[in-house]
Short mmCIF file of C-alpha atoms in Angstrom, two decimals:
data_model
loop_
_atom_site.label_atom_id
_atom_site.label_comp_id
_atom_site.label_asym_id
_atom_site.label_seq_id
_atom_site.Cartn_x
_atom_site.Cartn_y
_atom_site.Cartn_z
CA MET A 777 62.74 -14.78 2.64
CA LEU A 778 65.93 -19.77 3.43
CA SER A 779 67.91 -20.93 6.40
CA GLN A 780 69.41 -18.49 8.81
CA LYS A 781 71.84 -17.74 6.16
CA SER A 782 69.37 -18.33 3.44
CA LEU A 783 66.66 -16.36 5.20
CA LEU A 784 68.96 -13.53 6.01
CA PHE A 785 70.20 -13.91 2.51
CA PHE A 786 66.73 -13.37 1.10
CA VAL A 787 65.85 -10.52 3.43
CA SER A 788 69.12 -8.77 2.75
CA LEU A 789 68.80 -9.18 -1.00
CA PHE A 790 65.23 -7.95 -1.19
CA GLY A 791 65.29 -5.35 1.55
CA LEU A 792 68.65 -3.83 0.71
CA SER A 793 68.12 -3.88 -3.04
CA PHE A 794 64.71 -2.27 -2.54
CA SER A 795 66.25 0.46 -0.39
CA MET A 796 69.19 1.04 -2.72
CA ALA A 797 66.97 1.17 -5.77
CA ARG A 798 64.79 3.85 -4.23
CA THR A 799 67.72 6.06 -3.29
CA ASN A 800 69.92 5.45 -6.34
CA VAL A 801 67.71 5.47 -9.43
CA LYS A 802 69.71 4.63 -12.53
CA GLN A 803 68.75 4.35 -16.16
CA MET A 804 68.02 0.78 -17.05
CA VAL A 805 66.25 -1.26 -19.71
CA ILE A 806 62.79 -2.08 -18.40
CA GLU A 807 59.41 -3.28 -19.57
CA GLU A 808 57.43 -0.05 -19.78
CA GLN A 809 53.71 0.36 -20.33
CA SER A 810 52.20 3.38 -22.06
CA GLU A 811 49.68 3.97 -19.30
CA LEU A 812 48.32 2.26 -16.22
CA SER A 813 44.99 1.11 -17.59
CA VAL A 814 43.10 -2.10 -16.90
CA ASP A 815 42.43 -4.23 -19.97
CA GLY A 816 39.93 -6.67 -18.51
CA VAL A 817 40.32 -9.33 -15.83
CA ASP A 818 41.95 -12.70 -16.37
CA GLU A 819 39.22 -15.33 -16.07
CA LYS A 820 41.61 -17.93 -14.65
CA ASP A 821 43.01 -16.15 -11.60
CA GLY A 822 41.13 -12.86 -11.44
CA ASP A 823 44.23 -10.74 -12.01
CA ALA A 824 43.81 -7.44 -13.81
CA VAL A 825 45.44 -7.44 -17.24
CA ILE A 826 47.64 -4.47 -18.12
CA LYS A 827 48.92 -3.70 -21.62
CA TYR A 828 52.70 -3.47 -22.12
CA VAL A 829 53.96 -1.63 -25.13
CA GLU A 830 57.68 -1.93 -25.63
CA THR A 831 61.06 -2.34 -24.00
CA LYS A 832 63.19 0.78 -23.86
CA THR A 833 65.62 2.69 -21.68
CA TYR A 834 63.74 4.73 -19.10
CA SER A 835 64.23 6.26 -15.70
CA LEU A 836 62.06 8.08 -13.19
CA PRO A 837 63.49 10.41 -10.53
CA ASN A 838 62.47 9.92 -6.89
CA ASN A 839 60.79 6.62 -7.70
CA GLU A 840 57.71 8.04 -9.34
CA LEU A 841 56.41 4.47 -9.63
CA PHE A 842 54.77 4.62 -6.23
CA LYS A 843 53.15 7.97 -7.02
CA ILE A 844 51.74 6.43 -10.20
CA VAL A 845 50.41 3.42 -8.32
CA ASP A 846 48.78 5.64 -5.72
CA LEU A 847 47.20 7.93 -8.31
CA PHE A 848 45.98 4.95 -10.27
CA GLY A 849 44.25 3.63 -7.20
CA ASP A 850 42.65 7.00 -6.48
CA ARG A 851 41.41 7.66 -10.00
CA LYS A 852 40.22 4.27 -11.13
CA PHE A 853 39.05 2.64 -7.91
CA ARG A 854 37.99 3.42 -4.38
CA LYS A 855 40.81 2.69 -1.96
CA SER A 856 40.16 -0.73 -0.51
CA SER A 857 40.63 -1.56 3.14
CA SER A 858 43.04 -4.32 4.10
CA ALA A 859 41.64 -7.80 3.75
CA LEU A 860 44.79 -9.81 4.45
CA GLY A 861 44.76 -9.42 8.19
CA SER A 862 48.28 -10.73 8.68
CA PHE A 863 51.70 -11.08 7.11
CA LYS A 864 51.99 -14.36 5.19
CA TRP A 865 54.78 -16.17 3.39
CA GLN A 866 55.26 -19.51 1.71
CA GLN A 867 57.83 -21.27 -0.42
CA CYS A 868 56.87 -21.35 -4.10
CA ASP A 869 55.54 -24.69 -5.25
CA ASN A 870 57.84 -25.08 -8.27
CA GLY A 871 58.67 -28.76 -7.81
CA THR A 872 62.45 -28.27 -7.89
CA ALA A 873 65.12 -28.69 -5.22
CA GLN A 874 66.49 -25.38 -3.92
CA ILE A 875 69.79 -24.40 -2.36
CA GLY A 876 68.06 -22.34 0.32
CA LYS A 877 65.60 -23.30 3.01
CA LEU A 878 63.58 -20.89 5.13
CA ASN A 879 62.46 -22.20 8.50
CA VAL A 880 61.15 -19.10 10.27
CA LEU A 881 60.18 -15.63 9.06
CA ASN A 882 58.28 -13.22 11.27
CA VAL A 883 57.82 -9.53 10.50
CA SER A 884 56.02 -6.92 12.61
CA PRO A 885 54.17 -4.63 13.11
CA ASP A 886 51.29 -5.97 11.08
CA PRO A 887 50.27 -4.08 9.02
CA LEU A 888 53.67 -2.61 8.27
CA VAL A 889 54.35 1.10 8.46
CA ILE A 890 56.90 2.27 5.87
CA PRO A 891 59.09 4.17 6.48
CA GLY A 892 59.44 2.93 10.04
CA VAL A 893 61.01 0.40 12.35
CA ILE A 894 60.40 -3.25 11.44
CA LYS A 895 60.99 -6.15 13.81
CA LEU A 896 62.41 -9.17 12.02
CA THR A 897 62.93 -12.77 13.12
CA PHE A 898 64.25 -15.44 10.79
CA ASP A 899 66.01 -18.75 10.56
CA GLY A 900 67.29 -20.43 7.41
CA GLU A 901 70.09 -22.28 5.70
CA LEU A 902 72.05 -22.70 2.49
CA SER A 903 73.15 -26.13 1.32
CA GLU A 904 75.99 -24.62 -0.74
CA THR A 905 77.76 -21.30 -1.23
CA VAL A 906 76.04 -18.80 -3.51
CA ASP A 907 77.97 -16.17 -5.47
CA ALA A 908 77.77 -14.18 -8.72
CA PRO A 909 75.86 -14.22 -10.95
CA LEU A 910 72.91 -14.15 -8.55
CA LYS A 911 69.73 -13.40 -10.48
CA MET A 912 66.58 -12.13 -8.77
CA ALA A 913 63.19 -12.00 -10.50
CA VAL A 914 60.45 -10.07 -8.69
CA GLU A 915 56.75 -10.09 -9.43
CA LEU A 916 54.89 -7.39 -7.51
CA LYS A 917 51.13 -6.78 -7.37
CA LYS A 918 48.86 -4.39 -5.49
CA LYS A 919 45.27 -5.19 -4.60
CA LEU A 920 42.62 -2.79 -5.89
CA GLU A 921 39.09 -3.70 -4.91
CA THR A 922 38.66 -7.43 -5.66
CA PHE A 923 41.55 -8.03 -8.07
CA TRP A 924 45.29 -7.56 -8.28
CA ILE A 925 47.19 -5.08 -10.46
CA ARG A 926 50.66 -6.11 -11.59
CA ILE A 927 53.09 -3.26 -10.90
CA PRO A 928 55.49 -2.81 -13.84
CA CYS A 929 59.23 -2.29 -13.46
CA ILE A 930 59.90 1.45 -13.36
CA GLY A 931 63.10 3.01 -12.06
CA GLY A 932 64.33 -0.32 -10.71
CA ILE A 933 61.25 -0.90 -8.53
CA GLY A 934 58.28 -3.16 -9.24
CA SER A 935 58.11 -6.40 -11.24
CA CYS A 936 61.78 -6.31 -12.18
CA THR A 937 64.52 -8.79 -13.00
CA TYR A 938 67.98 -8.06 -11.59
CA GLU A 939 70.63 -9.98 -13.51
CA ASP A 940 73.20 -9.98 -10.69
CA MET A 941 72.29 -9.00 -7.14
CA CYS A 942 75.93 -9.34 -6.17
CA ASP A 943 76.58 -6.12 -8.12
CA VAL A 944 73.55 -4.42 -6.56
CA LEU A 945 74.62 -5.34 -3.01
CA ALA A 946 78.34 -4.64 -3.49
CA GLY A 947 78.17 -1.21 -1.85
CA ALA A 948 75.51 -2.04 0.74
CA VAL A 949 75.97 -1.39 4.45
CA CYS A 950 74.75 -4.39 6.42
CA PRO A 951 72.13 -3.65 9.11
CA GLN A 952 73.55 -4.01 12.63
CA PRO A 953 71.48 -7.14 13.51
CA PHE A 954 73.07 -8.89 10.52
CA VAL A 955 76.54 -7.87 11.68
CA ASP A 956 75.85 -8.89 15.29
CA ASN A 957 74.64 -12.34 14.22
CA LYS A 958 77.34 -12.84 11.58
CA VAL A 959 74.83 -13.00 8.76
CA PRO A 960 76.22 -11.79 5.41
CA CYS A 961 74.35 -9.30 3.25
CA LYS A 962 76.78 -9.34 0.32
CA CYS A 963 78.21 -12.00 -1.95
CA PRO A 964 79.41 -14.60 -1.42
CA PHE A 965 76.71 -16.15 0.79
CA THR A 966 78.53 -19.17 2.18
CA GLN A 967 77.03 -22.55 2.97
CA GLY A 968 75.63 -22.83 6.47
CA HIS A 969 72.83 -22.14 8.91
CA TYR A 970 71.87 -18.61 9.88
CA SER A 971 69.41 -16.98 12.23
CA ILE A 972 68.53 -13.58 13.58
CA PRO A 973 66.58 -13.31 16.84
CA THR A 974 63.83 -10.70 16.93
CA SER A 975 65.61 -7.46 16.01
CA ALA A 976 64.55 -3.92 15.13
CA ILE A 977 65.61 -2.63 11.71
CA ASP A 978 65.05 0.93 10.49
CA PHE A 979 63.34 0.48 7.11
CA ASN A 980 63.70 3.97 5.69
CA VAL A 981 62.95 3.58 1.98
CA GLY A 982 60.59 6.50 1.52
CA GLU A 983 56.82 6.40 1.56
CA VAL A 984 54.95 3.52 -0.04
CA PRO A 985 51.19 3.71 -0.83
CA ASN A 986 49.13 1.82 1.72
CA GLY A 987 47.21 -1.31 0.83
CA ASP A 988 47.65 -5.03 0.26
CA TYR A 989 50.63 -6.27 -1.72
CA TYR A 990 51.72 -9.62 -3.16
CA ALA A 991 55.32 -10.38 -4.10
CA LYS A 992 56.97 -13.42 -5.64
CA ILE A 993 60.75 -13.40 -5.44
CA GLU A 994 62.83 -16.02 -7.22
CA LEU A 995 66.60 -16.30 -6.82
CA THR A 996 68.87 -18.33 -9.08
CA TYR A 997 72.62 -18.92 -9.04
CA GLY A 998 73.55 -19.60 -12.62
CA ALA A 999 71.16 -22.41 -13.55
CA LYS A 1000 70.62 -23.49 -9.93
CA PRO A 1001 67.44 -22.48 -8.06
CA VAL A 1002 68.44 -20.77 -4.81
CA TYR A 1003 65.06 -19.93 -3.30
CA CYS A 1004 61.59 -18.81 -4.29
CA ILE A 1005 59.19 -17.16 -1.87
CA GLU A 1006 55.68 -15.71 -2.08
CA LEU A 1007 54.72 -12.90 0.29
CA ASN A 1008 51.48 -11.18 1.23
CA VAL A 1009 51.88 -8.01 3.21
CA THR A 1010 49.69 -5.07 4.20
CA ILE A 1011 51.15 -1.57 4.45
CA ALA A 1012 49.29 0.93 6.61
#
C-alpha cells in the first residue's frame, strides 16, 4: 500500500475503510448482481464472468457479502487449497506518474488470520499533499479452483468505488503504531516520507472466508493519480 507516508496512507485508507465498512453498514448505491452464478470463463485472462443486472440502492446487515462468497464457494466448487504461498504486492503498471511511492511493505503472518494480530512494516512517500476529494476504486477477486471470481460491491465491501475516502476516514481512530510514528490516517496526507517499523496491529474486522484473494486498489486526488497497488494475499 507509497512512501512512509504514502504507504501508511494506503494501509490506513484500505485497512481502516475496510474495518469501518464492516462495522457501519450504510445504504449506498452499488452495482448489484441478481445471483452469484458463473457465466463462462474469459478466454483472455481466465477470470470467471459474472452477470450484473442493475444499479440500485441496497444494503446488507452484518456484511452478508462474505457469507455469500463462502456459500458460493461451498455450493459451486470444492474449496481450493492455497496456491499463492506468500503475500505479494506490486505497483500497477499504468504508465502514469503517481504522487505516492511505496518502498517497503511486509505483512505477516502468512497466510493471514482474520480477525487477528497482523505485523506490518512499511516505508513510503508522497511528493505532494493529498486531500479531499480522495477517490478509491477497489477491485476484489477470490480464487475458486483454477479461476478468479470478481466479488461485487455489497454493503460497502467488495469491488467498490469510494468517491471520497476523506469522508470515510473522518471519524477513524488511528492505530497506535501510526500515532507513535507520526503517520496520519486521515486527510490531509501531507507531503513527506513516512515509515513504520515492524508493528503489531489488531485487525478485528470480523471473519473473512479463507482462501486466496487478489485486490487492485487505485487512489486518485481529483484528476491526479495518487497510487495504484495490486495485492495477492492468502487468508487461513
